[in-house]
Every structure is written in structure tokens, then in C-alpha cells.
Backbone as JSON Lines, residues from 0, in Angstrom:
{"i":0,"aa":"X","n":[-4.15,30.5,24.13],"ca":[-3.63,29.66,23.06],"c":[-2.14,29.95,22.81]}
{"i":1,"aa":"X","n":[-1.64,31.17,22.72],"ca":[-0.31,31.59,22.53],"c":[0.31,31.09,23.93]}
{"i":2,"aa":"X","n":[-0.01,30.38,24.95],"ca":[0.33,30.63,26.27],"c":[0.66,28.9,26.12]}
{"i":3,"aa":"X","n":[-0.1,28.57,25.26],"ca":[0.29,26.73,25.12],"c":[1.49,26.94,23.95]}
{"i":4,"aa":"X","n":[1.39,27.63,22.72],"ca":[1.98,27.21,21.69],"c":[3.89,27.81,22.52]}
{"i":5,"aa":"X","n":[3.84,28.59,23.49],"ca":[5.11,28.9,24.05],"c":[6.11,27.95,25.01]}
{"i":6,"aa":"X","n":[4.46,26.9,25.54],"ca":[5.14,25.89,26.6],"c":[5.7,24.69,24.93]}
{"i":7,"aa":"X","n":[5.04,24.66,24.14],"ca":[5.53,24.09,23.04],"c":[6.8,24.28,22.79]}
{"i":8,"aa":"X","n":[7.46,25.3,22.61],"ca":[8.4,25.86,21.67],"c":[9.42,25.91,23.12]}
{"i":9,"aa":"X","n":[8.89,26.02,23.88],"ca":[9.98,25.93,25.49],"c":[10.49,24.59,25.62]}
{"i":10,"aa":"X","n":[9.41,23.77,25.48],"ca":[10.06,21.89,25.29],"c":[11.19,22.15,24.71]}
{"i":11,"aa":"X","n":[10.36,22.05,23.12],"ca":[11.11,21.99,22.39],"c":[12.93,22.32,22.45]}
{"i":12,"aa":"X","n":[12.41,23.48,22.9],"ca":[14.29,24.07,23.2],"c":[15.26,23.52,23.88]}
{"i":13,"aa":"X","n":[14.44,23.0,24.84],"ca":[14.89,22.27,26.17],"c":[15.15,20.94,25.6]}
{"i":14,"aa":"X","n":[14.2,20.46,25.0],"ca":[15.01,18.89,23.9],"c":[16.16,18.98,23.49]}
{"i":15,"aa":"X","n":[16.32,19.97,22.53],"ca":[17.24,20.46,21.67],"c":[18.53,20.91,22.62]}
{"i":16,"aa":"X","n":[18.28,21.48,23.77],"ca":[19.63,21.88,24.08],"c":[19.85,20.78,25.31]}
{"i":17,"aa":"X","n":[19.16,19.7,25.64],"ca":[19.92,18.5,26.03],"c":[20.42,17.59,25.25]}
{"i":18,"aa":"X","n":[19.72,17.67,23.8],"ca":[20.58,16.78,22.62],"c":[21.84,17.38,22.76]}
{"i":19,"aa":"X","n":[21.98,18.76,22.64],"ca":[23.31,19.39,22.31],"c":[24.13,19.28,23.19]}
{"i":20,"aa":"X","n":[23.88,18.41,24.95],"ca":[24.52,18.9,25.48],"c":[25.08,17.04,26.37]}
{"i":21,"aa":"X","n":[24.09,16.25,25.1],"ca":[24.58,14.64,24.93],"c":[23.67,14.09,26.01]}
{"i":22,"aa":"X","n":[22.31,14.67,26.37],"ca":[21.36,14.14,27.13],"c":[20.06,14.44,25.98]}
{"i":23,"aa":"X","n":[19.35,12.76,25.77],"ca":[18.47,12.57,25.01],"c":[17.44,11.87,25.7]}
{"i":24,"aa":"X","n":[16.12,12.73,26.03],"ca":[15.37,12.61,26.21],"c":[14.33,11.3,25.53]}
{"i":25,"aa":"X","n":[13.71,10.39,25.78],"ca":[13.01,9.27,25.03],"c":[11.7,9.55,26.02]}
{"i":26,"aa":"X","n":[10.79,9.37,24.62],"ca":[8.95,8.99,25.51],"c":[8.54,7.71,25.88]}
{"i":27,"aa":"X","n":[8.28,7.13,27.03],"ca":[8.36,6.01,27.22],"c":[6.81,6.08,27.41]}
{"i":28,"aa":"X","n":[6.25,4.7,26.99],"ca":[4.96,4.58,27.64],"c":[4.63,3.02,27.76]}
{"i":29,"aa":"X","n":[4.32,3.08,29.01],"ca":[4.47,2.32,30.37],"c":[2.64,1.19,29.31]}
{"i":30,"aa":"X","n":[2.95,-0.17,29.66],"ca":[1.96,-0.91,29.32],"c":[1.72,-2.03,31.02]}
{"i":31,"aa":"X","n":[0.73,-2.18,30.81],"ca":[-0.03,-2.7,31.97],"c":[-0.98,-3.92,31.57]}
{"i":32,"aa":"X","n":[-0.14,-5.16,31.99],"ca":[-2.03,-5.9,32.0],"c":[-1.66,-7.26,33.04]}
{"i":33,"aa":"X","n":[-2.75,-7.91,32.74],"ca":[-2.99,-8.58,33.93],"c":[-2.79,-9.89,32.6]}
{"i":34,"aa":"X","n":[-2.42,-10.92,33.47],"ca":[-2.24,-12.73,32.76],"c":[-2.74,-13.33,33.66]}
{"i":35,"aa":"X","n":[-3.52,-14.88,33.59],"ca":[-4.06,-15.51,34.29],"c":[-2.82,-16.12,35.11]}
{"i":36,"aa":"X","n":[-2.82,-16.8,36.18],"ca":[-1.57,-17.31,36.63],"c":[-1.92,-18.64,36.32]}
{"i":37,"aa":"X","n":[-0.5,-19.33,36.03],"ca":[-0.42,-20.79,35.86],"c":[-1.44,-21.75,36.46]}
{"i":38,"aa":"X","n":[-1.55,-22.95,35.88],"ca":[-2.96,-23.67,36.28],"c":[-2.25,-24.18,37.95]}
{"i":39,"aa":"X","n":[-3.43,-24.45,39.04],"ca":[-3.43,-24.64,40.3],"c":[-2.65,-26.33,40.37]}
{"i":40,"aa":"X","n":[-1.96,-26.19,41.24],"ca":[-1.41,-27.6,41.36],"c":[-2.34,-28.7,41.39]}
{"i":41,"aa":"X","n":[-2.16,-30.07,41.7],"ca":[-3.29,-30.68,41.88],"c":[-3.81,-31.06,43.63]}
{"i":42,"aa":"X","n":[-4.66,-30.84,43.56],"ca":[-5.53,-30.66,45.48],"c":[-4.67,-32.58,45.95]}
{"i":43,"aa":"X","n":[-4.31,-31.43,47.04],"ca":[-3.26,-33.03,48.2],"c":[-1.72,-32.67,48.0]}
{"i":44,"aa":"X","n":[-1.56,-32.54,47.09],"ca":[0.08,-32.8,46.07],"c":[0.78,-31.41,47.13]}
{"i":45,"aa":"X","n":[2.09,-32.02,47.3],"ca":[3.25,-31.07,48.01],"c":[3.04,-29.52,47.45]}
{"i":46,"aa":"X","n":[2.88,-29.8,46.45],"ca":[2.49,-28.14,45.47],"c":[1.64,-27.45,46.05]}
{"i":47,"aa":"X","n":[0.68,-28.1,46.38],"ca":[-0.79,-27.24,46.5],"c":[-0.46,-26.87,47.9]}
{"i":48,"aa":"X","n":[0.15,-27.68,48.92],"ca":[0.16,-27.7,50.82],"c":[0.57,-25.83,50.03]}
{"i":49,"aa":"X","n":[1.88,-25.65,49.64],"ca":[2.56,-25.32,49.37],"c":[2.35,-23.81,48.87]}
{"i":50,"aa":"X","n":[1.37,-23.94,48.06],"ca":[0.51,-22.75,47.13],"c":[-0.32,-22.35,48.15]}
{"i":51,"aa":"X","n":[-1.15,-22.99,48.6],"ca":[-1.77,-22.16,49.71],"c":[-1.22,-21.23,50.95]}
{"i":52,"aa":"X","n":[0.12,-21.59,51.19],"ca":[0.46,-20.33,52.04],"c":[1.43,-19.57,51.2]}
{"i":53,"aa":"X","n":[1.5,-19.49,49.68],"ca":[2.11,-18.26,49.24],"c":[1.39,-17.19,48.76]}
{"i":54,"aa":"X","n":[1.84,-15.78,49.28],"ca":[1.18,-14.79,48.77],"c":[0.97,-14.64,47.3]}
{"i":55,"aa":"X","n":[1.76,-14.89,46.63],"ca":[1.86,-14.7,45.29],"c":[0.46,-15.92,44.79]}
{"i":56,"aa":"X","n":[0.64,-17.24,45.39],"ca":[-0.42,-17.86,44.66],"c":[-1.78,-17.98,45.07]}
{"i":57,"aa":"X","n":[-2.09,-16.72,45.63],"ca":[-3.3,-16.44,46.55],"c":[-3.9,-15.23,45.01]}
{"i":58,"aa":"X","n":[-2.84,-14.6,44.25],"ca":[-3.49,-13.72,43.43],"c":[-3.91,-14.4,42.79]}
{"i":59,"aa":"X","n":[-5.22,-13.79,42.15],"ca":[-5.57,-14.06,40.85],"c":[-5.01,-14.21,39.47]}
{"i":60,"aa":"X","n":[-4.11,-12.9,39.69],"ca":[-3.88,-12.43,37.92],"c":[-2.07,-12.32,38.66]}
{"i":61,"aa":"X","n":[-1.09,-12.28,37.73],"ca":[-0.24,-11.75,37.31],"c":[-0.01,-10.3,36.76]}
{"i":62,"aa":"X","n":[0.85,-9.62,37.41],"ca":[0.4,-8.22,36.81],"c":[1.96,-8.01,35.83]}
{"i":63,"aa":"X","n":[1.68,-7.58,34.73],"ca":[2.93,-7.74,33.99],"c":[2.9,-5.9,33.5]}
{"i":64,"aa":"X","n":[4.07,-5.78,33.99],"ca":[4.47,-4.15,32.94],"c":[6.09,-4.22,32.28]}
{"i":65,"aa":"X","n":[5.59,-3.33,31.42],"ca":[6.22,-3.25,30.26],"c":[6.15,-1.43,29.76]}
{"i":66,"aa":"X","n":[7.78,-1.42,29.61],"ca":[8.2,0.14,28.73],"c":[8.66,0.2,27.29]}
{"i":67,"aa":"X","n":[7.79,0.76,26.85],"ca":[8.35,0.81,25.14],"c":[8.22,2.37,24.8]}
{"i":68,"aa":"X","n":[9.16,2.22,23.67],"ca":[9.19,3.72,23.17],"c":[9.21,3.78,21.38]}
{"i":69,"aa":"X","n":[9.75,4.79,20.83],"ca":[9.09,4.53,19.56],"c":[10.71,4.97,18.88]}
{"i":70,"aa":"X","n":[10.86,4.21,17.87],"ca":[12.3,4.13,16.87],"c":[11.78,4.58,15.77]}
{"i":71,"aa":"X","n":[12.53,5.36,14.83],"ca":[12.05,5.44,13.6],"c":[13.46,4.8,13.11]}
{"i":72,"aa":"X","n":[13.15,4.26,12.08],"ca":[13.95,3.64,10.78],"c":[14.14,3.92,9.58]}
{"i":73,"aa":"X","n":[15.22,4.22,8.98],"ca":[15.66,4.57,7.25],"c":[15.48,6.02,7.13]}
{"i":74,"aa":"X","n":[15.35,6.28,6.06],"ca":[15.67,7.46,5.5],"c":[13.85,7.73,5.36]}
{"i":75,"aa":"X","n":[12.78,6.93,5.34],"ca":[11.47,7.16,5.29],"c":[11.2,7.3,6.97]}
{"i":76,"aa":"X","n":[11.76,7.1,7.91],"ca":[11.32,7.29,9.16],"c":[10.15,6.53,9.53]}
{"i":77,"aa":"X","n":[10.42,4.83,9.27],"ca":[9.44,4.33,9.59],"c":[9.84,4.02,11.08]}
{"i":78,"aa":"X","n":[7.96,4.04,11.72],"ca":[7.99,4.19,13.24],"c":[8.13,2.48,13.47]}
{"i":79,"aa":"X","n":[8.66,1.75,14.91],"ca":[8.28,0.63,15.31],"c":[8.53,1.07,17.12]}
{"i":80,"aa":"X","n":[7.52,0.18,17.61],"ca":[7.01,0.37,18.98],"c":[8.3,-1.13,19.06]}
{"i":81,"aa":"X","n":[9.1,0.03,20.38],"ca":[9.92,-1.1,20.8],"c":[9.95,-1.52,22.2]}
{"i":82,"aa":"X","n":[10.47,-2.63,22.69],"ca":[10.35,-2.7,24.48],"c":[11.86,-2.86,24.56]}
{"i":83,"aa":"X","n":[12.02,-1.87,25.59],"ca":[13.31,-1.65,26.27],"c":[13.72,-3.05,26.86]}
{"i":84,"aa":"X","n":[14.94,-3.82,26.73],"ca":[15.2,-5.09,27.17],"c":[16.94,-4.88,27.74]}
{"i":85,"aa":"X","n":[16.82,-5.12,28.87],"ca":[18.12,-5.36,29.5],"c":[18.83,-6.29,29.51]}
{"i":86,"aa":"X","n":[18.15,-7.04,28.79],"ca":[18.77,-8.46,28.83],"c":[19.64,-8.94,27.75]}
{"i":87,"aa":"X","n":[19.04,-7.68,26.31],"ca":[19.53,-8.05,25.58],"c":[20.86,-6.7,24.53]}
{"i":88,"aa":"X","n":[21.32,-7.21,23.75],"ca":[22.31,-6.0,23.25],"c":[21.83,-5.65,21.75]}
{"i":89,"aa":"X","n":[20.53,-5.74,21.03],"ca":[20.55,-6.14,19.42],"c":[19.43,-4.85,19.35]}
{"i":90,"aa":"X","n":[18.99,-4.54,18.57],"ca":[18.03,-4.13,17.89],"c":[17.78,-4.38,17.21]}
{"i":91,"aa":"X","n":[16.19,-5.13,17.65],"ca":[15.56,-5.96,16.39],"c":[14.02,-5.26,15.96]}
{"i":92,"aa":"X","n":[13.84,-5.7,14.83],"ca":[12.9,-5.53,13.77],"c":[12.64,-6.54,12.91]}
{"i":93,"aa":"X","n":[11.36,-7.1,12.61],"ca":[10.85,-7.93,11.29],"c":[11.22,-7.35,10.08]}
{"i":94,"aa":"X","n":[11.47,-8.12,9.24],"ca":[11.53,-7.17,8.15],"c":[10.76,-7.2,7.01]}
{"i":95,"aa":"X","n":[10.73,-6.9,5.94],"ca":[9.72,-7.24,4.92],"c":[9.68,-8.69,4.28]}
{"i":96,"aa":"X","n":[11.04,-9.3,4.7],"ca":[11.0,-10.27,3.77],"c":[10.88,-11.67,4.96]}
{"i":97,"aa":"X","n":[10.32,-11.11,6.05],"ca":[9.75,-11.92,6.95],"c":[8.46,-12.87,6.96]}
{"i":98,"aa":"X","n":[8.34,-13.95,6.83],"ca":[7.06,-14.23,6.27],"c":[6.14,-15.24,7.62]}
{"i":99,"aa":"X","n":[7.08,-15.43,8.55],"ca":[6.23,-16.09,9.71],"c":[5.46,-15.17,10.27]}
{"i":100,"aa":"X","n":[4.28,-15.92,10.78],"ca":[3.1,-15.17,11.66],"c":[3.13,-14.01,12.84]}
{"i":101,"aa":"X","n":[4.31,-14.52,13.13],"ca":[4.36,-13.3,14.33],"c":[5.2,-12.26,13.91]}
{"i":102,"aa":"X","n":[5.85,-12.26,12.64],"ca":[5.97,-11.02,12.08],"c":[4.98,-10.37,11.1]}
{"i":103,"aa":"X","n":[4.16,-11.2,10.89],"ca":[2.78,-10.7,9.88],"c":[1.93,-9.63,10.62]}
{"i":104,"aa":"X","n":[2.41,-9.8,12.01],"ca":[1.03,-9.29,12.82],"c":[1.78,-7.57,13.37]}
{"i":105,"aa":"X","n":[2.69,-7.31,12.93],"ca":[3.64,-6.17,13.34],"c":[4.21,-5.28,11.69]}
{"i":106,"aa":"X","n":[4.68,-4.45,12.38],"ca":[5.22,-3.74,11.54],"c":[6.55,-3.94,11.08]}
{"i":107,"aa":"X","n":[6.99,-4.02,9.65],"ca":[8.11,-4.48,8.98],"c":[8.84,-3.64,8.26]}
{"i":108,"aa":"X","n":[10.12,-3.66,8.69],"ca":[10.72,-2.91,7.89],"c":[10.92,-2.56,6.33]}
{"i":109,"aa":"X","n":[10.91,-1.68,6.04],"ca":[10.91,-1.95,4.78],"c":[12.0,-0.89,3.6]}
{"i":110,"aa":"X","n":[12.98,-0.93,4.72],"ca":[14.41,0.34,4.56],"c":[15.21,-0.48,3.43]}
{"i":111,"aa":"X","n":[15.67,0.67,3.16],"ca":[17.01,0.22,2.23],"c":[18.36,0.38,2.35]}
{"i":112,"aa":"X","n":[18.45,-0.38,3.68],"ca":[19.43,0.05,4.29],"c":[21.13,-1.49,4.17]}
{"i":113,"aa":"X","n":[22.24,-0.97,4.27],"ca":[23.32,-1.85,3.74],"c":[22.79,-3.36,4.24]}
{"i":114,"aa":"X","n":[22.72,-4.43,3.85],"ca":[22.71,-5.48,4.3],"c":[23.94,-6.75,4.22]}
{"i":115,"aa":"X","n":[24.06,-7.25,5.56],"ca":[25.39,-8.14,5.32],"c":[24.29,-9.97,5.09]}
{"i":116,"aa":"X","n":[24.42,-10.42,4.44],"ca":[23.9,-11.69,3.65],"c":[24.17,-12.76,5.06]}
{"i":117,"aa":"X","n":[24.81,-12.27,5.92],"ca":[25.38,-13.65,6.71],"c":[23.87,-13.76,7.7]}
{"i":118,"aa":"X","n":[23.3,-15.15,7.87],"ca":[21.89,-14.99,9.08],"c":[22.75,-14.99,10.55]}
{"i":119,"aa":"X","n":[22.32,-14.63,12.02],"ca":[22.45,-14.61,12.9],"c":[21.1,-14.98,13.49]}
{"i":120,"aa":"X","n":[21.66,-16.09,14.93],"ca":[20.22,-16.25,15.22],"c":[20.16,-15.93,16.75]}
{"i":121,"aa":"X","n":[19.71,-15.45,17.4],"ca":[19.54,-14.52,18.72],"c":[18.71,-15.45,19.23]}
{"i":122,"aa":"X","n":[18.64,-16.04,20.63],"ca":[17.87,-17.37,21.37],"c":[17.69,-16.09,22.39]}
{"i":123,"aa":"X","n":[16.37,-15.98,22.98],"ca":[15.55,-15.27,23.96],"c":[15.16,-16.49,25.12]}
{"i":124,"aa":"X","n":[14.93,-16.28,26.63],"ca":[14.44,-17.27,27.44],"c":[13.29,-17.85,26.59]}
{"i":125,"aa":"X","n":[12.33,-17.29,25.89],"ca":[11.43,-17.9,25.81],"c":[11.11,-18.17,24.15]}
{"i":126,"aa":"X","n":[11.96,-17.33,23.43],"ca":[11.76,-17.61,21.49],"c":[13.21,-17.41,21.09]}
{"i":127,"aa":"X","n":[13.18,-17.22,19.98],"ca":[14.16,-17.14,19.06],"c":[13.71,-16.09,17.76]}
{"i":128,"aa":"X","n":[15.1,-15.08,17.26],"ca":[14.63,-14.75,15.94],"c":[16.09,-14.71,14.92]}
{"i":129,"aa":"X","n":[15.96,-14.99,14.1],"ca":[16.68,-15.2,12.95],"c":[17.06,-13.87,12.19]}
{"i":130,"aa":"X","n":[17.98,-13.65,11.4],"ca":[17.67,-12.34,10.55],"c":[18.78,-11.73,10.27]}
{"i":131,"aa":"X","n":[19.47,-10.86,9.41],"ca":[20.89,-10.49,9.15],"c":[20.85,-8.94,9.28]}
{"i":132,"aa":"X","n":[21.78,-8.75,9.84],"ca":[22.62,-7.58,10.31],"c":[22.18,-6.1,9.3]}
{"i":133,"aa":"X","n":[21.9,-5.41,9.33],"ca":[21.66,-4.01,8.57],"c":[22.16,-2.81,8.81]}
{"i":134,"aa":"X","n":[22.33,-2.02,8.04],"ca":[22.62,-0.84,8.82],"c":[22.07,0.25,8.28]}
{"i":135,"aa":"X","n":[20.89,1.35,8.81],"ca":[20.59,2.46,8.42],"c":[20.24,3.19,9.27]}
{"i":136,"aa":"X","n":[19.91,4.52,8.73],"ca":[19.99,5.6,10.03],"c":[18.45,5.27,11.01]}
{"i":137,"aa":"X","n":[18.75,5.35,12.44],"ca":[17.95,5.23,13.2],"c":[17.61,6.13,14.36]}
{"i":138,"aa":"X","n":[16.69,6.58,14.46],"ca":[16.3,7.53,15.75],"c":[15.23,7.53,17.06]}
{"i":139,"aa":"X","n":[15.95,7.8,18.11],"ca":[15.34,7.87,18.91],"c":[14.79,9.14,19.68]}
{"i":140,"aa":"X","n":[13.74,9.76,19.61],"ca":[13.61,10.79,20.07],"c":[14.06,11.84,18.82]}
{"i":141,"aa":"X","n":[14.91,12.86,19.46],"ca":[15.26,12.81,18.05],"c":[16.86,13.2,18.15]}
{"i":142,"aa":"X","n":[17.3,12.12,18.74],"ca":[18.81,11.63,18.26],"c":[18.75,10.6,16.95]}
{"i":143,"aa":"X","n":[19.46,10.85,16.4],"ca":[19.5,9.76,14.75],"c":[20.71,9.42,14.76]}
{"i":144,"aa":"X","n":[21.17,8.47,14.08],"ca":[22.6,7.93,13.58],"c":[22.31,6.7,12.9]}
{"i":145,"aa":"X","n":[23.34,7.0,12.15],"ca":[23.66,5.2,11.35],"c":[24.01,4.13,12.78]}
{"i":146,"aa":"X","n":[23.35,3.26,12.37],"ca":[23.44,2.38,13.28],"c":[23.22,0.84,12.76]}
{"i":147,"aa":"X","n":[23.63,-0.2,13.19],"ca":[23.55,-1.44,12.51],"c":[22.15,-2.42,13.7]}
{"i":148,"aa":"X","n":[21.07,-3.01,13.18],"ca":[20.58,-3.75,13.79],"c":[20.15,-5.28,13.11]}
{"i":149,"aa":"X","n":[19.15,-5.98,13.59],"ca":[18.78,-7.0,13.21],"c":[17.58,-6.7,12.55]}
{"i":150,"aa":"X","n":[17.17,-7.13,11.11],"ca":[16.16,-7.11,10.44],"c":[15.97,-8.81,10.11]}
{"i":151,"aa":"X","n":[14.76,-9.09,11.11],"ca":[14.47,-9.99,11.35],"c":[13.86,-11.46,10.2]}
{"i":152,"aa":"X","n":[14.21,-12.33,9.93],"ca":[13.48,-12.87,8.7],"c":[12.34,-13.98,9.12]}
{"i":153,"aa":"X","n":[12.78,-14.07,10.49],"ca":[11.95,-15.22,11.09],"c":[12.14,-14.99,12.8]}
{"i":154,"aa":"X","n":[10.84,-15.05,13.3],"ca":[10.73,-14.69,14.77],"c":[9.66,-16.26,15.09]}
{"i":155,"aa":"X","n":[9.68,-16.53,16.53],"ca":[9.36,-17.41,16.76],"c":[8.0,-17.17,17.53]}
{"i":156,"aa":"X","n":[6.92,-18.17,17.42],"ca":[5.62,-17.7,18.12],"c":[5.7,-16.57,19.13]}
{"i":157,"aa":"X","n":[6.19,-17.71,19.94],"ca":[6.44,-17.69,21.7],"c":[7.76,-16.83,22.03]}
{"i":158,"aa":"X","n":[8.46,-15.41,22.11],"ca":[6.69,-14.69,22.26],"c":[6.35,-13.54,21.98]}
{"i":159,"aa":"X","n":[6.98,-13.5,20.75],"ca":[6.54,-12.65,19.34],"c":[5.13,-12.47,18.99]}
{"i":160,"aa":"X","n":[4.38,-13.77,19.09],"ca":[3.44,-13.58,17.68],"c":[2.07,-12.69,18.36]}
{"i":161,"aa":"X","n":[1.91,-13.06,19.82],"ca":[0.73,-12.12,20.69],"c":[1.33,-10.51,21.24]}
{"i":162,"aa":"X","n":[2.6,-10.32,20.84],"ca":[3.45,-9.5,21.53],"c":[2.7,-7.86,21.36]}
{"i":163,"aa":"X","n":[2.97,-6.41,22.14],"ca":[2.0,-5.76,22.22],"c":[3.29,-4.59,21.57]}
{"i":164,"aa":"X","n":[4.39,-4.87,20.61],"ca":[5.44,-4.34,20.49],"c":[5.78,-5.01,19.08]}
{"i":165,"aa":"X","n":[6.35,-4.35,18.27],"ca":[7.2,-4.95,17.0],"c":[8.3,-5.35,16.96]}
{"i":166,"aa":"X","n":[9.06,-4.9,17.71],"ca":[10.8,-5.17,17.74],"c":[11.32,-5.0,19.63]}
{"i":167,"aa":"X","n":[12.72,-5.73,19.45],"ca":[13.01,-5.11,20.74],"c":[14.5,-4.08,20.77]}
{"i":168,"aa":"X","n":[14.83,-3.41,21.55],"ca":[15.67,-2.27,21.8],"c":[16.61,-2.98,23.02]}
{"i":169,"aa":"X","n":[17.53,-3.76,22.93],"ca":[18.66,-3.87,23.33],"c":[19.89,-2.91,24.19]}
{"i":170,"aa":"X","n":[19.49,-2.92,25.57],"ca":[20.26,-1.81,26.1],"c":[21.57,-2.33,26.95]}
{"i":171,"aa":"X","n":[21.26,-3.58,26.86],"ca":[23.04,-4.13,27.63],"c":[24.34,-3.93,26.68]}
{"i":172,"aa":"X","n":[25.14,-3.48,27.21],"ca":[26.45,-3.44,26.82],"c":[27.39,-4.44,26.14]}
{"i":173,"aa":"X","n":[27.7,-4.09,25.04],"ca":[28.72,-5.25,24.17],"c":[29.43,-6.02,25.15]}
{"i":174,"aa":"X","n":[29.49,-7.34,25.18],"ca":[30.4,-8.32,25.74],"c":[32.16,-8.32,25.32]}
């Protein structure tokens, strides 16, 4: 037992002295599932000649993965499960005063953190979310800082509202 609580306290150190040394460790955990693939062309049609000699439309399922990790927010350290997105630069979150469905079904912020009144609206390939600018301390792992994100007031179904994540984590670089 003392032989586990030491590999504990050995992490630990080893966290701590890559924070200190501007390398921050994050827990990622990897999601997995399968989606039906799009409906079959119709039998004869150029599509279908077409579908039948592609490998891809010979599978069954779609296999979709996905990395998320966990943010805490405000000065209460509330947790939200986020997915790492390259695509995008924001950090977003629902917030409390969010009242559409696909933020009902997630976790909402509920910080008291500076807010600027102006809305911004962020267009995704496939949704949209609405929501104004905030700023309070945020951590990852356990790096923290004031930081400004999107506290969301309105997110769009598609494809928020089935989503297996609350917010997303924005890792592309300012334009």
C-alpha cells in the first residue's frame, strides 16, 4: 500500500515539476462509437455502380473518435467535459442563462466571472452558438489562469444537442 501511495506522490511531483518547467500535462480520454452510414443510394443510379466498389461503402458503421479532457471553471471549479477542436480558436461553454435544448442536456456554467454584454456568434460546419465573451479563471490539468471564453446563451441542435461533451476547447491559433 505505501508502495502505491509513493507512485502517487512521484506523479504528482513529476506534474508539478513539468508545470514549473512550462510543460502541462492534460488527461485525455479517447471516445469511440460507431454511426450508421448514410442511407444507400438508389439500386441502378451512378451512385450505387459507384458505392459498390468503394471500400468505405462496403462498411457498415462509421467509426467516429473523439478526445476530450476536463476544464474546470470560476473560482467554484466547475468541471465541463470538453472536445479538443482544431478547427476552432474559442472556448466554449453553455451557460446558465442558456435556455435551448441542447444546452439543457449539459452542464452550465454558472461562474461569476467579468462579462462583456456584446453577443458573438461562432458558425461551426455543422451548428452554430451564440453567447458573450467572459472572463474567469480556468484550468486545465492543473495549470489555471484568467482567461476569457464564450459562455454560451444559445447552441444549435445539430450538433450540440446529442453531443457526448458540454463545451468545446479551441486549439487553433489567433488569426
Amino acid at each position: 500500500n505505501n508502495h502505491n501511495n509513493n507512485n502517487n506522490n512521484n506523479d504528482n511531483d513529476n506534474r508539478i515539476q513539468r508545470a514549473n518547467s512550462g510543460v502541462v500535462s492534460i488527461p485525455l480520454f479517447l471516445d469511440r462509437r460507431q454511426v450508421p452510414k448514410a442511407k444507400t443510394p438508389e439500386k441502378g443510379s451512378y451512385e450505387a455502380m459507384l458505392a459498390e466498389y468503394s471500400y468505405y461503402a462496403r462498411a457498415q458503421h462509421l467509426h467516429i473518435s473523439d478526445y476530450y479532457g476536463h476544464a474546470r471553471l470560476g473560482e467554484a471549479g466547475e468541471i465541463f467535459r470538453v472536445v479538443f477542436d482544431t478547427g476552432s480558436g474559442n472556448l466554449i461553454v453553455p451557460s446558465s442563462a442558456c435556455e435551448s435544448e441542447a444546452c439543457s442536456r449539459h452542464r452550465r456554467y454558472r461562474g461569476q466571472g467579468l462579462q462583456d454584454d456584446d453577443l458573438v456568434t461562432i458558425t461551426f460546419g455543422t451548428g452554430e452558438v451564440t453567447g458573450s465573451y467572459q472572463e474567469d479563471r480556468v484550468c486545465l490539468g492543473i495549470a489555471c489562469s484568467t482567461l476569457g471564453f464564450v459562455a454560451a446563451t444559445n447552441m444549435s441542435d445539430d450538433p450540440f444537442l446529442d453531443a457526448r461533451f458540454d463545451g468545446i476547447l479551441g486549439l487553433s491559433l489567433p488569426q
